Structure formats: C-alpha cells, structure tokens
PDB file of C-alpha atoms in Angstrom:
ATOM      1  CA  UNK A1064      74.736  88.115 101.869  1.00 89.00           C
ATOM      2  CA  UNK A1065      74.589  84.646  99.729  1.00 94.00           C
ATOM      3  CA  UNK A1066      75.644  84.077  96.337  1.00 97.00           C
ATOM      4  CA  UNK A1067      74.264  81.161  94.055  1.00 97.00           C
ATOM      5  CA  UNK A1068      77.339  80.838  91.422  1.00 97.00           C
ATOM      6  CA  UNK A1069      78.180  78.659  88.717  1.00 97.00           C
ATOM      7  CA  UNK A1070      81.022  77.355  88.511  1.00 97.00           C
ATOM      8  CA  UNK A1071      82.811  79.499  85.653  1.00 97.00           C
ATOM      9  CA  UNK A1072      85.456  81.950  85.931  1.00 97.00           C
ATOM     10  CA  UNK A1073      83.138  84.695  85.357  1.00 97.00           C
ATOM     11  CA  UNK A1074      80.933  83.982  87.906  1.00 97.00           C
ATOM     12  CA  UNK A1075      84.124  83.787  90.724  1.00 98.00           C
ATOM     13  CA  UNK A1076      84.487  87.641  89.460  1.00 97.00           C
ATOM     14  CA  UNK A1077      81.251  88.425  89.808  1.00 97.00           C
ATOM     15  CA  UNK A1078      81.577  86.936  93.434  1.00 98.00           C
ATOM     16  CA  UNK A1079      84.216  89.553  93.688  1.00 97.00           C
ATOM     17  CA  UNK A1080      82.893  91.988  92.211  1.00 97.00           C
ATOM     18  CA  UNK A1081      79.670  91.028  94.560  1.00 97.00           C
ATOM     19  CA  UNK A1082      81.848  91.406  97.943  1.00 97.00           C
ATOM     20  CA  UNK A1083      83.628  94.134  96.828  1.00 96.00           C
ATOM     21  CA  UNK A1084      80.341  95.834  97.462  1.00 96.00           C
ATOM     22  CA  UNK A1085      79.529  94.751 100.051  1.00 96.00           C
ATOM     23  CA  UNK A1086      82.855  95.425 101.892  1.00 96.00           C
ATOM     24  CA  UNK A1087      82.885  98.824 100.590  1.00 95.00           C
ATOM     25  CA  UNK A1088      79.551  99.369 102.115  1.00 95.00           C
ATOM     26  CA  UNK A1089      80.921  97.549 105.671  1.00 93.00           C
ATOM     27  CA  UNK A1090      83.780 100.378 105.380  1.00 90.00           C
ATOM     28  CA  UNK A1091      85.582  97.743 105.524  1.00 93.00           C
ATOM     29  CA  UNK A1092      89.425  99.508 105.375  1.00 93.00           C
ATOM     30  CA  UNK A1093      90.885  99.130 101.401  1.00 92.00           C
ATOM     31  CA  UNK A1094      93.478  97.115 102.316  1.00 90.00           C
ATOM     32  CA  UNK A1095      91.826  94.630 104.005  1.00 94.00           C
ATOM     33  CA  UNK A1096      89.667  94.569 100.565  1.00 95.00           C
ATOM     34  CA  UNK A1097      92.040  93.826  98.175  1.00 94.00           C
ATOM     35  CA  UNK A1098      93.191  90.979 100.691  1.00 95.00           C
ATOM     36  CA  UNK A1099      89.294  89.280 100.943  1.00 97.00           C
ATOM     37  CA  UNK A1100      88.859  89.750  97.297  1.00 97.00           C
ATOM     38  CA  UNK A1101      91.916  87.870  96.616  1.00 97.00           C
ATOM     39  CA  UNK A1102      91.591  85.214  98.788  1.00 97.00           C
ATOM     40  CA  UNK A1103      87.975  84.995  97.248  1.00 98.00           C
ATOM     41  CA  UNK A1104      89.201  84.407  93.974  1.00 98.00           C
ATOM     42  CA  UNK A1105      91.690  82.199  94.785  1.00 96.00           C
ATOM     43  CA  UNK A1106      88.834  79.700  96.346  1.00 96.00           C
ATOM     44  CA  UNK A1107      86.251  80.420  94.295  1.00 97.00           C
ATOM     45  CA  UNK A1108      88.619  79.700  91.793  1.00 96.00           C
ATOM     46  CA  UNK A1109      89.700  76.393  93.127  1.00 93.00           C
ATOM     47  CA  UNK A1110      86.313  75.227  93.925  1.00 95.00           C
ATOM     48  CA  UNK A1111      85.373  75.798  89.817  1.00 96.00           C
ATOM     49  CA  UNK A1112      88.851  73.512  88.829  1.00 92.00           C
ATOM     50  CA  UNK A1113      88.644  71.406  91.278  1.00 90.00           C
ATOM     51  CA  UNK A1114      85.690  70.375  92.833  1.00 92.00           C
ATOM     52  CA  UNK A1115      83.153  71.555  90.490  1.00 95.00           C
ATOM     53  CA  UNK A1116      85.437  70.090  87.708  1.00 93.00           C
ATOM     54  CA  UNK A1117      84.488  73.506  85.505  1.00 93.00           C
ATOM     55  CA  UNK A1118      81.105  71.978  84.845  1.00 95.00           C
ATOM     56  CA  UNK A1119      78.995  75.531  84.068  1.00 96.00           C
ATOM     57  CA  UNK A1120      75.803  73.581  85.127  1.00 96.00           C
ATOM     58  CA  UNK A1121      76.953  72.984  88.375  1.00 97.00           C
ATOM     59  CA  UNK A1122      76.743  75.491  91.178  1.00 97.00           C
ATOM     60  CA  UNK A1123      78.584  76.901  94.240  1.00 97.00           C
ATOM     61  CA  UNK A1124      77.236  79.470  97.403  1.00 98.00           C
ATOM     62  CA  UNK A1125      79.603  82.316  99.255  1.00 98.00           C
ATOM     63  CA  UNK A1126      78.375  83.593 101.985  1.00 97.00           C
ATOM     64  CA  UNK A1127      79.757  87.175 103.275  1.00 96.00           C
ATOM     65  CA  UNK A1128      79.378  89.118 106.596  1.00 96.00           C
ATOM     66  CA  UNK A1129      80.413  91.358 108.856  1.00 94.00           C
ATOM     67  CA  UNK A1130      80.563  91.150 112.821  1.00 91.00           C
ATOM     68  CA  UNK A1131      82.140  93.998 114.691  1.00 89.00           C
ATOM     69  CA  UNK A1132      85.217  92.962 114.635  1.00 92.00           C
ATOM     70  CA  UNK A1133      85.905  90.897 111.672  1.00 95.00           C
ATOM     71  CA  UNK A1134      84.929  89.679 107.850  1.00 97.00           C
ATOM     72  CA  UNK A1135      84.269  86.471 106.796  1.00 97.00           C
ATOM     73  CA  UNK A1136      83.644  84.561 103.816  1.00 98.00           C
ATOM     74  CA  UNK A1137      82.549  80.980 103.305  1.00 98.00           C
ATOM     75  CA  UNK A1138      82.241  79.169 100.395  1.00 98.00           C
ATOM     76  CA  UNK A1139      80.160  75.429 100.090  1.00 98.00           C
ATOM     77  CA  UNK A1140      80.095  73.194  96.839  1.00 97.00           C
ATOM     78  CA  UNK A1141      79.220  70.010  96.631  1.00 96.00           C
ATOM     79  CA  UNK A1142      82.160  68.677  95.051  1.00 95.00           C
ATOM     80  CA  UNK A1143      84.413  65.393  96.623  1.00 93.00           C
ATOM     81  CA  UNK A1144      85.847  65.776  99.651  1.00 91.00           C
ATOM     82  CA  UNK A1145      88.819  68.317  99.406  1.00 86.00           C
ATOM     83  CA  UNK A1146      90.634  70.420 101.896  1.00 88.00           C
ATOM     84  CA  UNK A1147      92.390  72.648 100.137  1.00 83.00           C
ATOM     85  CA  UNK A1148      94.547  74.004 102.971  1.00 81.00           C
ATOM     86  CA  UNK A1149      96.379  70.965 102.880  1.00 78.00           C
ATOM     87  CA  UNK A1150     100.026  72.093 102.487  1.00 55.00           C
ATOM     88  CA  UNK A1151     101.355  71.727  99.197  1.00 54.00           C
ATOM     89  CA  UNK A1152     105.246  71.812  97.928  1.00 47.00           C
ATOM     90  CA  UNK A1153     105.292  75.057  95.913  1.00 48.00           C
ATOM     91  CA  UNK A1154     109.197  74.831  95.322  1.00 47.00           C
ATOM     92  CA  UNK A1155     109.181  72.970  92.386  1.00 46.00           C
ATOM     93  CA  UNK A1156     108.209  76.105  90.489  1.00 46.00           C
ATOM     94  CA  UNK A1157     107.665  74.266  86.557  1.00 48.00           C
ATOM     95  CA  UNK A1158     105.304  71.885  88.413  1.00 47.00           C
ATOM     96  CA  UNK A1159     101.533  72.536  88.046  1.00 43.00           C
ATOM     97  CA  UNK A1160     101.007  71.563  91.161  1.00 43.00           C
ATOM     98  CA  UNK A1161     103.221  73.683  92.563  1.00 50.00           C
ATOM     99  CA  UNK A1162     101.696  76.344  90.516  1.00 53.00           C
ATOM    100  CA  UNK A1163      98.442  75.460  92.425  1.00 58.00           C
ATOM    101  CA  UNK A1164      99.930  76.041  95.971  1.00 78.00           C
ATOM    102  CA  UNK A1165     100.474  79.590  95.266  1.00 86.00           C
ATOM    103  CA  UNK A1166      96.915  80.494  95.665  1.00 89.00           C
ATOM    104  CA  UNK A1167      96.402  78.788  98.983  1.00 88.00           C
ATOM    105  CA  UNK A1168      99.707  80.807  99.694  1.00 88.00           C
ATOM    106  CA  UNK A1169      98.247  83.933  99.395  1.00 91.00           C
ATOM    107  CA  UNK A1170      95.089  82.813 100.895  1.00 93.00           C
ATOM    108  CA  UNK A1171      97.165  82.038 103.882  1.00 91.00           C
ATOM    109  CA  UNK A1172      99.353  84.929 104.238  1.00 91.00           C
ATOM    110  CA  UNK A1173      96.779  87.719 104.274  1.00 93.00           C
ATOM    111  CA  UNK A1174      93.544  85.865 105.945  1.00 95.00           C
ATOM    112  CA  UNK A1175      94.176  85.322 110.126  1.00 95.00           C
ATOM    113  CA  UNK A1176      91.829  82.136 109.599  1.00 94.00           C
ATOM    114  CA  UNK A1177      91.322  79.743 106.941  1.00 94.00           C
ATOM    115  CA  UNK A1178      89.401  76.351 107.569  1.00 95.00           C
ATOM    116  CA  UNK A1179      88.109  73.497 106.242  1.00 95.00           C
ATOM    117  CA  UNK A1180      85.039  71.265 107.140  1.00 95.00           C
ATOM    118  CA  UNK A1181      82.784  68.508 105.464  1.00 96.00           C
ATOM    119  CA  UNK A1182      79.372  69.009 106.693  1.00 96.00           C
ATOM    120  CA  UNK A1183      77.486  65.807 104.651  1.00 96.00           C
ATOM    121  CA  UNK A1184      77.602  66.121 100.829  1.00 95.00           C
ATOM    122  CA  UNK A1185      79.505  69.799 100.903  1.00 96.00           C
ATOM    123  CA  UNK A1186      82.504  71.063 101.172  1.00 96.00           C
ATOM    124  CA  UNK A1187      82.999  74.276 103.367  1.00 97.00           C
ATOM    125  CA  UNK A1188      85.770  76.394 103.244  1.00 97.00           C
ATOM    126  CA  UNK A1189      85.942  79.739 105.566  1.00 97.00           C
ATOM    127  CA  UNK A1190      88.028  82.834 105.131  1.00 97.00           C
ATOM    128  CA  UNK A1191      87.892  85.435 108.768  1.00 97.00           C
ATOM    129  CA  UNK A1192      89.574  88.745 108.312  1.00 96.00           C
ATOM    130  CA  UNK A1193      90.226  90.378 111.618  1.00 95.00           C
ATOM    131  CA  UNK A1194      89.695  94.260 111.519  1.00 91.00           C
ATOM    132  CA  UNK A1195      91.062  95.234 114.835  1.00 81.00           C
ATOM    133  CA  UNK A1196      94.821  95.835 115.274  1.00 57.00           C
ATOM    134  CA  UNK A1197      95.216  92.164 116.365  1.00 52.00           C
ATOM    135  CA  UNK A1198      95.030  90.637 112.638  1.00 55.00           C
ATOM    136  CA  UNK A1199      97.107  90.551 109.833  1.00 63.00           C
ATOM    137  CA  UNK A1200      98.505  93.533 107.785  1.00 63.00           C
TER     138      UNK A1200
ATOM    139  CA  UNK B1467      87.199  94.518  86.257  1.00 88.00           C
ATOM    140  CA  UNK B1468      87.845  93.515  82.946  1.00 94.00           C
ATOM    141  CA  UNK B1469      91.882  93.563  81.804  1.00 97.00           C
ATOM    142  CA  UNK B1470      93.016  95.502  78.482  1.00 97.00           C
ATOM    143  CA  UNK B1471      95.787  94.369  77.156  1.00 97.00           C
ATOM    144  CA  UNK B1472      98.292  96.563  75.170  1.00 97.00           C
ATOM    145  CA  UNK B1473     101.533  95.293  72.835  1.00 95.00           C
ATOM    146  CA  UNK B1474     103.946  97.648  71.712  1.00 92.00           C
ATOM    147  CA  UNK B1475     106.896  96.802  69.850  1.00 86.00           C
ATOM    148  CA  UNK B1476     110.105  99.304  69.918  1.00 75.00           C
ATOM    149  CA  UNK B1477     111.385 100.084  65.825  1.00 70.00           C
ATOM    150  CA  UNK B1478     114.606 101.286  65.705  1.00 66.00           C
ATOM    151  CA  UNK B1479     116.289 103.458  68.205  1.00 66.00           C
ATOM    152  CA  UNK B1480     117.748 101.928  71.756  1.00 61.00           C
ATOM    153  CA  UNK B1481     116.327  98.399  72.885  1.00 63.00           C
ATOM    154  CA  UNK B1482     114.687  98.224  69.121  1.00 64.00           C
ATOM    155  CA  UNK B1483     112.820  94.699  69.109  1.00 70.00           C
ATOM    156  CA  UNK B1484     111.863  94.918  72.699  1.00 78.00           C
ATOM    157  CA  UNK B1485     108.088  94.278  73.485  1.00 93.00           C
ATOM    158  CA  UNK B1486     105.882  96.168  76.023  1.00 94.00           C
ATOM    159  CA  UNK B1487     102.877  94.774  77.363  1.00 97.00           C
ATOM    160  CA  UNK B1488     100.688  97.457  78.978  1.00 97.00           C
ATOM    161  CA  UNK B1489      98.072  96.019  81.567  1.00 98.00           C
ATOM    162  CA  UNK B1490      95.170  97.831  82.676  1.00 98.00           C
ATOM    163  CA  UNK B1491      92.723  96.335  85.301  1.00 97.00           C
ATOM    164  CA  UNK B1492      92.726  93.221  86.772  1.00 97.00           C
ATOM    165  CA  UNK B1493      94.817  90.119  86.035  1.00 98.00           C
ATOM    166  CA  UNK B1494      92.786  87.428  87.851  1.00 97.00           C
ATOM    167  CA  UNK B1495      90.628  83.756  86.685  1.00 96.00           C
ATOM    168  CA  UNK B1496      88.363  84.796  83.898  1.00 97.00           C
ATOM    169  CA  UNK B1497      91.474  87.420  82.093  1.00 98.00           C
ATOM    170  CA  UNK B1498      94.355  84.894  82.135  1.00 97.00           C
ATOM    171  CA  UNK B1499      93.698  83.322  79.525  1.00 97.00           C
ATOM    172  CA  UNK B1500      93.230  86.214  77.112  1.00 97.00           C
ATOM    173  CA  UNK B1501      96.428  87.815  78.065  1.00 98.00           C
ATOM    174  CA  UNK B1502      98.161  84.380  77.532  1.00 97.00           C
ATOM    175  CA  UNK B1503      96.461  84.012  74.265  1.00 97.00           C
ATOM    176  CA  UNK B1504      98.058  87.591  73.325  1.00 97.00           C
ATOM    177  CA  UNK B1505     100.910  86.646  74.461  1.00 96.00           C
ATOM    178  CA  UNK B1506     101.184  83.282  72.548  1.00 96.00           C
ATOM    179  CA  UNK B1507     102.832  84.935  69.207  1.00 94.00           C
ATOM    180  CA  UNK B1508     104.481  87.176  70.792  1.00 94.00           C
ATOM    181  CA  UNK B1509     105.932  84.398  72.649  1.00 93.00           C
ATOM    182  CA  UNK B1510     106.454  82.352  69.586  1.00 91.00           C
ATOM    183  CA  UNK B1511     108.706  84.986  67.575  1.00 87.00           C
ATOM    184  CA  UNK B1512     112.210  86.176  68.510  1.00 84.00           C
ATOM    185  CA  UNK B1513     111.027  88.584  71.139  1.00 86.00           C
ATOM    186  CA  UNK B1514     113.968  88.241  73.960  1.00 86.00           C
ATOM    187  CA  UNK B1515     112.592  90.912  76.408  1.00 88.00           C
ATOM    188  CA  UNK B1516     109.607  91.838  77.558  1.00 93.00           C
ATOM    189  CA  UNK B1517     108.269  94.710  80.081  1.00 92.00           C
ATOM    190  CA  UNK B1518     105.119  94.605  81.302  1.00 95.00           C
ATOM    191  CA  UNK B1519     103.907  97.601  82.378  1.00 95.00           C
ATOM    192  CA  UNK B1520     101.734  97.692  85.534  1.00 96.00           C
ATOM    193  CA  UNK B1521     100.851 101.044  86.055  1.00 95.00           C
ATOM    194  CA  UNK B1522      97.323 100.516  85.572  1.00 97.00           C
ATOM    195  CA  UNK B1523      97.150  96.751  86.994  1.00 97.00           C
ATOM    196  CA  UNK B1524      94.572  97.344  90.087  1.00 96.00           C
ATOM    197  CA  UNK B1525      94.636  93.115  90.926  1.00 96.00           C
ATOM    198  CA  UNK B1526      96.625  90.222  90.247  1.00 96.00           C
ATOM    199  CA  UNK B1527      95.768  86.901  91.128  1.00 95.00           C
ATOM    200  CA  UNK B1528      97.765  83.588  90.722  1.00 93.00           C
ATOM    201  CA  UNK B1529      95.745  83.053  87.597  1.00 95.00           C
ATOM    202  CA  UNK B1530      98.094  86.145  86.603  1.00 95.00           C
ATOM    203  CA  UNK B1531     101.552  84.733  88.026  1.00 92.00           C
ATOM    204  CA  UNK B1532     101.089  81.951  86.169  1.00 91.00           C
ATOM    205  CA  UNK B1533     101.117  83.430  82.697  1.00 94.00           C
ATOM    206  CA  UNK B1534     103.776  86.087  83.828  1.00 93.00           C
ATOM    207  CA  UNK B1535     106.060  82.590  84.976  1.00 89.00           C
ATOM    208  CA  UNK B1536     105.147  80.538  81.805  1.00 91.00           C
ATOM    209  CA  UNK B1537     106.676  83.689  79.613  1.00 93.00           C
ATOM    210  CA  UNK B1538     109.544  84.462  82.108  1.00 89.00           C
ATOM    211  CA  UNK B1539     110.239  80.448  81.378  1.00 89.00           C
ATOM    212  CA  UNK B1540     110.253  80.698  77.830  1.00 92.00           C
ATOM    213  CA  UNK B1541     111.753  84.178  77.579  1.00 91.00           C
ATOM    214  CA  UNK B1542     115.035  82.123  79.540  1.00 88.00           C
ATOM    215  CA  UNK B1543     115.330  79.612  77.540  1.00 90.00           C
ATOM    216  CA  UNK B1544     116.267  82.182  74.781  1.00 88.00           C
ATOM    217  CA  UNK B1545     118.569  83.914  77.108  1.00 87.00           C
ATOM    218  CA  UNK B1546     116.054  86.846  77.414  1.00 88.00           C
ATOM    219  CA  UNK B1547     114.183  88.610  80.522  1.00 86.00           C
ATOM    220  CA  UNK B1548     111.080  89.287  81.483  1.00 90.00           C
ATOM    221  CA  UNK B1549     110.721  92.890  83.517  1.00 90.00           C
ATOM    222  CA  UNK B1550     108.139  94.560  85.690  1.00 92.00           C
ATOM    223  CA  UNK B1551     107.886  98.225  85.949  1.00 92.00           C
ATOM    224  CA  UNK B1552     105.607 100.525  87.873  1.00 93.00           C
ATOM    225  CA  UNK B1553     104.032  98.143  90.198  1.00 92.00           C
ATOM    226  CA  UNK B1554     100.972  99.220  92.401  1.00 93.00           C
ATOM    227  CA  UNK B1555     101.683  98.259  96.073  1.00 92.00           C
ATOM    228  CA  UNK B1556      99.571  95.520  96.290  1.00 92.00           C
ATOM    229  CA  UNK B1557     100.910  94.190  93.116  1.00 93.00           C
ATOM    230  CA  UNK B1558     104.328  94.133  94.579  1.00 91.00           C
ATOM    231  CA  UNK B1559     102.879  92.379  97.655  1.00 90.00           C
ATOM    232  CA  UNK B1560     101.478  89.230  95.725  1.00 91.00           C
ATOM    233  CA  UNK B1561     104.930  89.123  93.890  1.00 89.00           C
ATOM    234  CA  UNK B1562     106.917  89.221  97.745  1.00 85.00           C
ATOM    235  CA  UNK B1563     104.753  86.714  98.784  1.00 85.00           C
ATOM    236  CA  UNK B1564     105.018  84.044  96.410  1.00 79.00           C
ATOM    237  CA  UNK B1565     108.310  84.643  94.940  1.00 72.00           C
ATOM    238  CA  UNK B1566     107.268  82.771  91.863  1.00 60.00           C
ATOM    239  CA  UNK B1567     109.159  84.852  89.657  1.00 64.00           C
ATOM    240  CA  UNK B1568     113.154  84.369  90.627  1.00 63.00           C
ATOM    241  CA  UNK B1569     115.621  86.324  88.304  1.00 62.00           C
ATOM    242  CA  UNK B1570     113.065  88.682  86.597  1.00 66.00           C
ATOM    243  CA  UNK B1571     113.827  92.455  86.787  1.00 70.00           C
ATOM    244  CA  UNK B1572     111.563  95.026  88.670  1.00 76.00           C
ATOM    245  CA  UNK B1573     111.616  98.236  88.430  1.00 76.00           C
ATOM    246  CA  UNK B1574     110.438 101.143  89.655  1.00 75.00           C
ATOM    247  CA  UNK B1575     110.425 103.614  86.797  1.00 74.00           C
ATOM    248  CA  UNK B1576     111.527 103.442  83.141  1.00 71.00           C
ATOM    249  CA  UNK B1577     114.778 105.207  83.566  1.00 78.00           C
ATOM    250  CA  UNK B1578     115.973 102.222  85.891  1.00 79.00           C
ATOM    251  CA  UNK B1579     114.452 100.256  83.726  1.00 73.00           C
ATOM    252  CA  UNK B1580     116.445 102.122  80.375  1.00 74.00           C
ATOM    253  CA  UNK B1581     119.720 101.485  82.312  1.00 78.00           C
ATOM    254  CA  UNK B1582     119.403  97.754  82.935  1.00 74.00           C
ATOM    255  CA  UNK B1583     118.282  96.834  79.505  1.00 71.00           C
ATOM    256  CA  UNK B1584     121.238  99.379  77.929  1.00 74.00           C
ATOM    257  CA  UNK B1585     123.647  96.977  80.097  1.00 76.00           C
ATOM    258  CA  UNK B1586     122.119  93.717  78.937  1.00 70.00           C
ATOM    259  CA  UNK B1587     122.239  95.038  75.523  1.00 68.00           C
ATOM    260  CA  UNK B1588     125.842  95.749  76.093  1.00 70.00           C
ATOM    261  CA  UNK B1589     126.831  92.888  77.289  1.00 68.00           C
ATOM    262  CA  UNK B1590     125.181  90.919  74.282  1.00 61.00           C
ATOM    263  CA  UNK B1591     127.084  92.938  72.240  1.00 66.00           C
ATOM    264  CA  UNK B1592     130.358  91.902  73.850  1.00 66.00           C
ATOM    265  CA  UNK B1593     129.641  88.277  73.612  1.00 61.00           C
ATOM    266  CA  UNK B1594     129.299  89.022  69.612  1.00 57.00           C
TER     267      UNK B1594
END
C-alpha cells in the first residue's frame, strides 16, 4: 500500500490512521501496532519539520507491507540529504535538540531495523518489524 | 484519533487549587499543540500542581512528551509537580523509554495519588 502525503501534521495521522488499517487487516498482533504506528509518526513527523520544512505544498510517500514474517514501512521525500538515525545527545533534556532525539529513541527501541539510504534526489528511511519470536517486544 | 482535552480545577476541600487535565485519545503531531495552547493559561496563573489524567490516553507520541516536559519545567520552577495517574500500558512504556520526565509523580490510582499530594501539602504547610 502507498501513500501520497503532504507534509502537514494531519496528513502524518492520516498515514497512521492509514496503516493502522492495514495492520489490523494483516492481523498484525496489537502490540506490534501501537509500536509501527509510533514509529510512523515519529518519521513522518520528522520528514514534515525537517526535510519538507512544513511546506503543505510539498509531498511525501509511505509505503507499507507485509511478508510472512515481518512489517515494514518506508518513507521517501525529497528533502536534503538527512539520516535521521544519526545518534543524537538526548541528555541535555531543556535542549530542543535533545527534545528531537527522543523520537528516533523510540523509533529505535521498538523497530528490530531502522535504515537510512539516499537513492538520487530522495531520502529513504525504512522501519522492519519482525513478527516471529525473534524480534523485539 | 482526535485528543479531548478536559481542565478541572479543585474549589475548596483537600488539594483546593489543584488542576486536572483529563486526556482522551491520542497525544501525537497534529494534537500537541492544542493541548499546549490549553495549557498556556493554565500555565501562566498560580497553578502549582497538575495531574493529568490518562485513563483514556490510547497514544502518546514525543509530540506529547514534549508539552508534558515544557509544563513539568515550568511547574518546578514554582516549586510545584506535575503527576500522571492511570496510565495505559503502552503509555507507561513511551515514558520508561525515554525517561524525559525525571522527578514527576506517577501513579497508579487516585488514592496513591490523594496521599502524595496530602504530604506535599503538608510539608508546604510546615515550611509556612
């Protein structure tokens, strides 16, 4: 399943809300749910601040699917090069910055991969949720 | 999922003054900013605690932490708290993981809850 989405915070919960769906109909296990949808929103919320600048007219794609024995999301804008799993200091808590790590935090905690590639002009970011025993809780 | 927001403020009886914020929904990109908006005059008068009440929070994101660690700041600064009750699971989960929120209270019910602000309360009393 692909999304076209513009990058506003709206449109990064109607990605969720989008994938929520779809997992659902994957019987994809709750848990595991909640844990895409965040990490989904934490990207797709990066990707509008960041990359995309919060410019409504521009746009973003997520890609979802299902193999048998994982989920996976991926995400391409066309922003400037970024990797966003580039470790950032989160200990200076009043920081913004900091602030910023959190998401990529969570991102990393609950998703078993996370990756980052420029392929020409885009940016692509992908999320893989393991669903056999071997991944995450 | 959209987020309602709810502010109660206790008149008279024990903790009078104290505000609860009731959250129902989700907490994430787009809903921040509203609840940081409500939370702006609430903020801005002599409020010294605040509960938020999570009972019906189904998802929190760091869009969320951030507004719940910009009041704990200010709330500090004033010598007050900022308290969780009634967490969902996975709430509690993205508030283990990032431990963005050092020194706030979290509780599990409202009688816990009851006995840790009738100690603070106490103990501002003392200093009197």
């Amino acid at each position: 399943m692909t999304l076209e989405l513009h990058a506003t915070p709206e449109e990064v919960m109607r990605a969720v809300g989008a994938f929520e769906e779809f997992a659902q109909g994957q019987t994809v296990p709750e848990k595991f749910i909640h844990q895409l949808t965040l990490a989904l929103e934490e990207c797709a919320s990066n990707i509008v601040k960041h990359a995309l600048q919060g410019d409504a007219q521009r746009t973003f794609k997520a890609n979802f699917g299902r193999t048998e024995n994982e989920v996976f999301i991926e995400l391409r804008d066309n922003g400037p090069a970024f990797d966003p799993t580039v470790h950032i200091d989160r200990r200076r808590e009043d920081d913004a910055e900091a602030h910023g790590g959190w998401g990529i935090e969570l991102v990393r905690r609950f998703m078993d991969e996370l990756s980052y590639r420029r392929v020409g002009e885009e940016n692509v970011l992908r999320l893989v949720k393991r669903l056999d025993t071997g991944g995450k809780i | 999922m959209p987020l309602e927001i709810q502010i109660l403020r206790k008149v008279g009886g024990q903790h009078a003054g104290a505000v609860t914020v009731k959250l129902t929904g989700s907490l994430d990109t787009a809903t921040a900013p509203e609840l940081e908006r409500q939370l702006a005059p609430v903020l801005g008068g002599d409020a010294k605690d605040i509960v938020f009440d999570l009972a019906q929070l189904k998802f929190i994101s760091s869009a969320g932490l951030r507004v719940f660690s910009s009041a704990r700041k200010t709330l500090k600064e004033r010598n007050g708290q900022a308290s969780f009750v009634h967490m969902q699971p996975q709430i509690q989960e993205v508030f283990e993981i990032i431990k963005a929120l050092p020194g706030v209270a979290i509780f599990k019910d409202e009688a816990e809850m009851d006995r840790y602000l009738a100690a603070r309360q106490h103990t501002y009393d003392e200093k009197k």
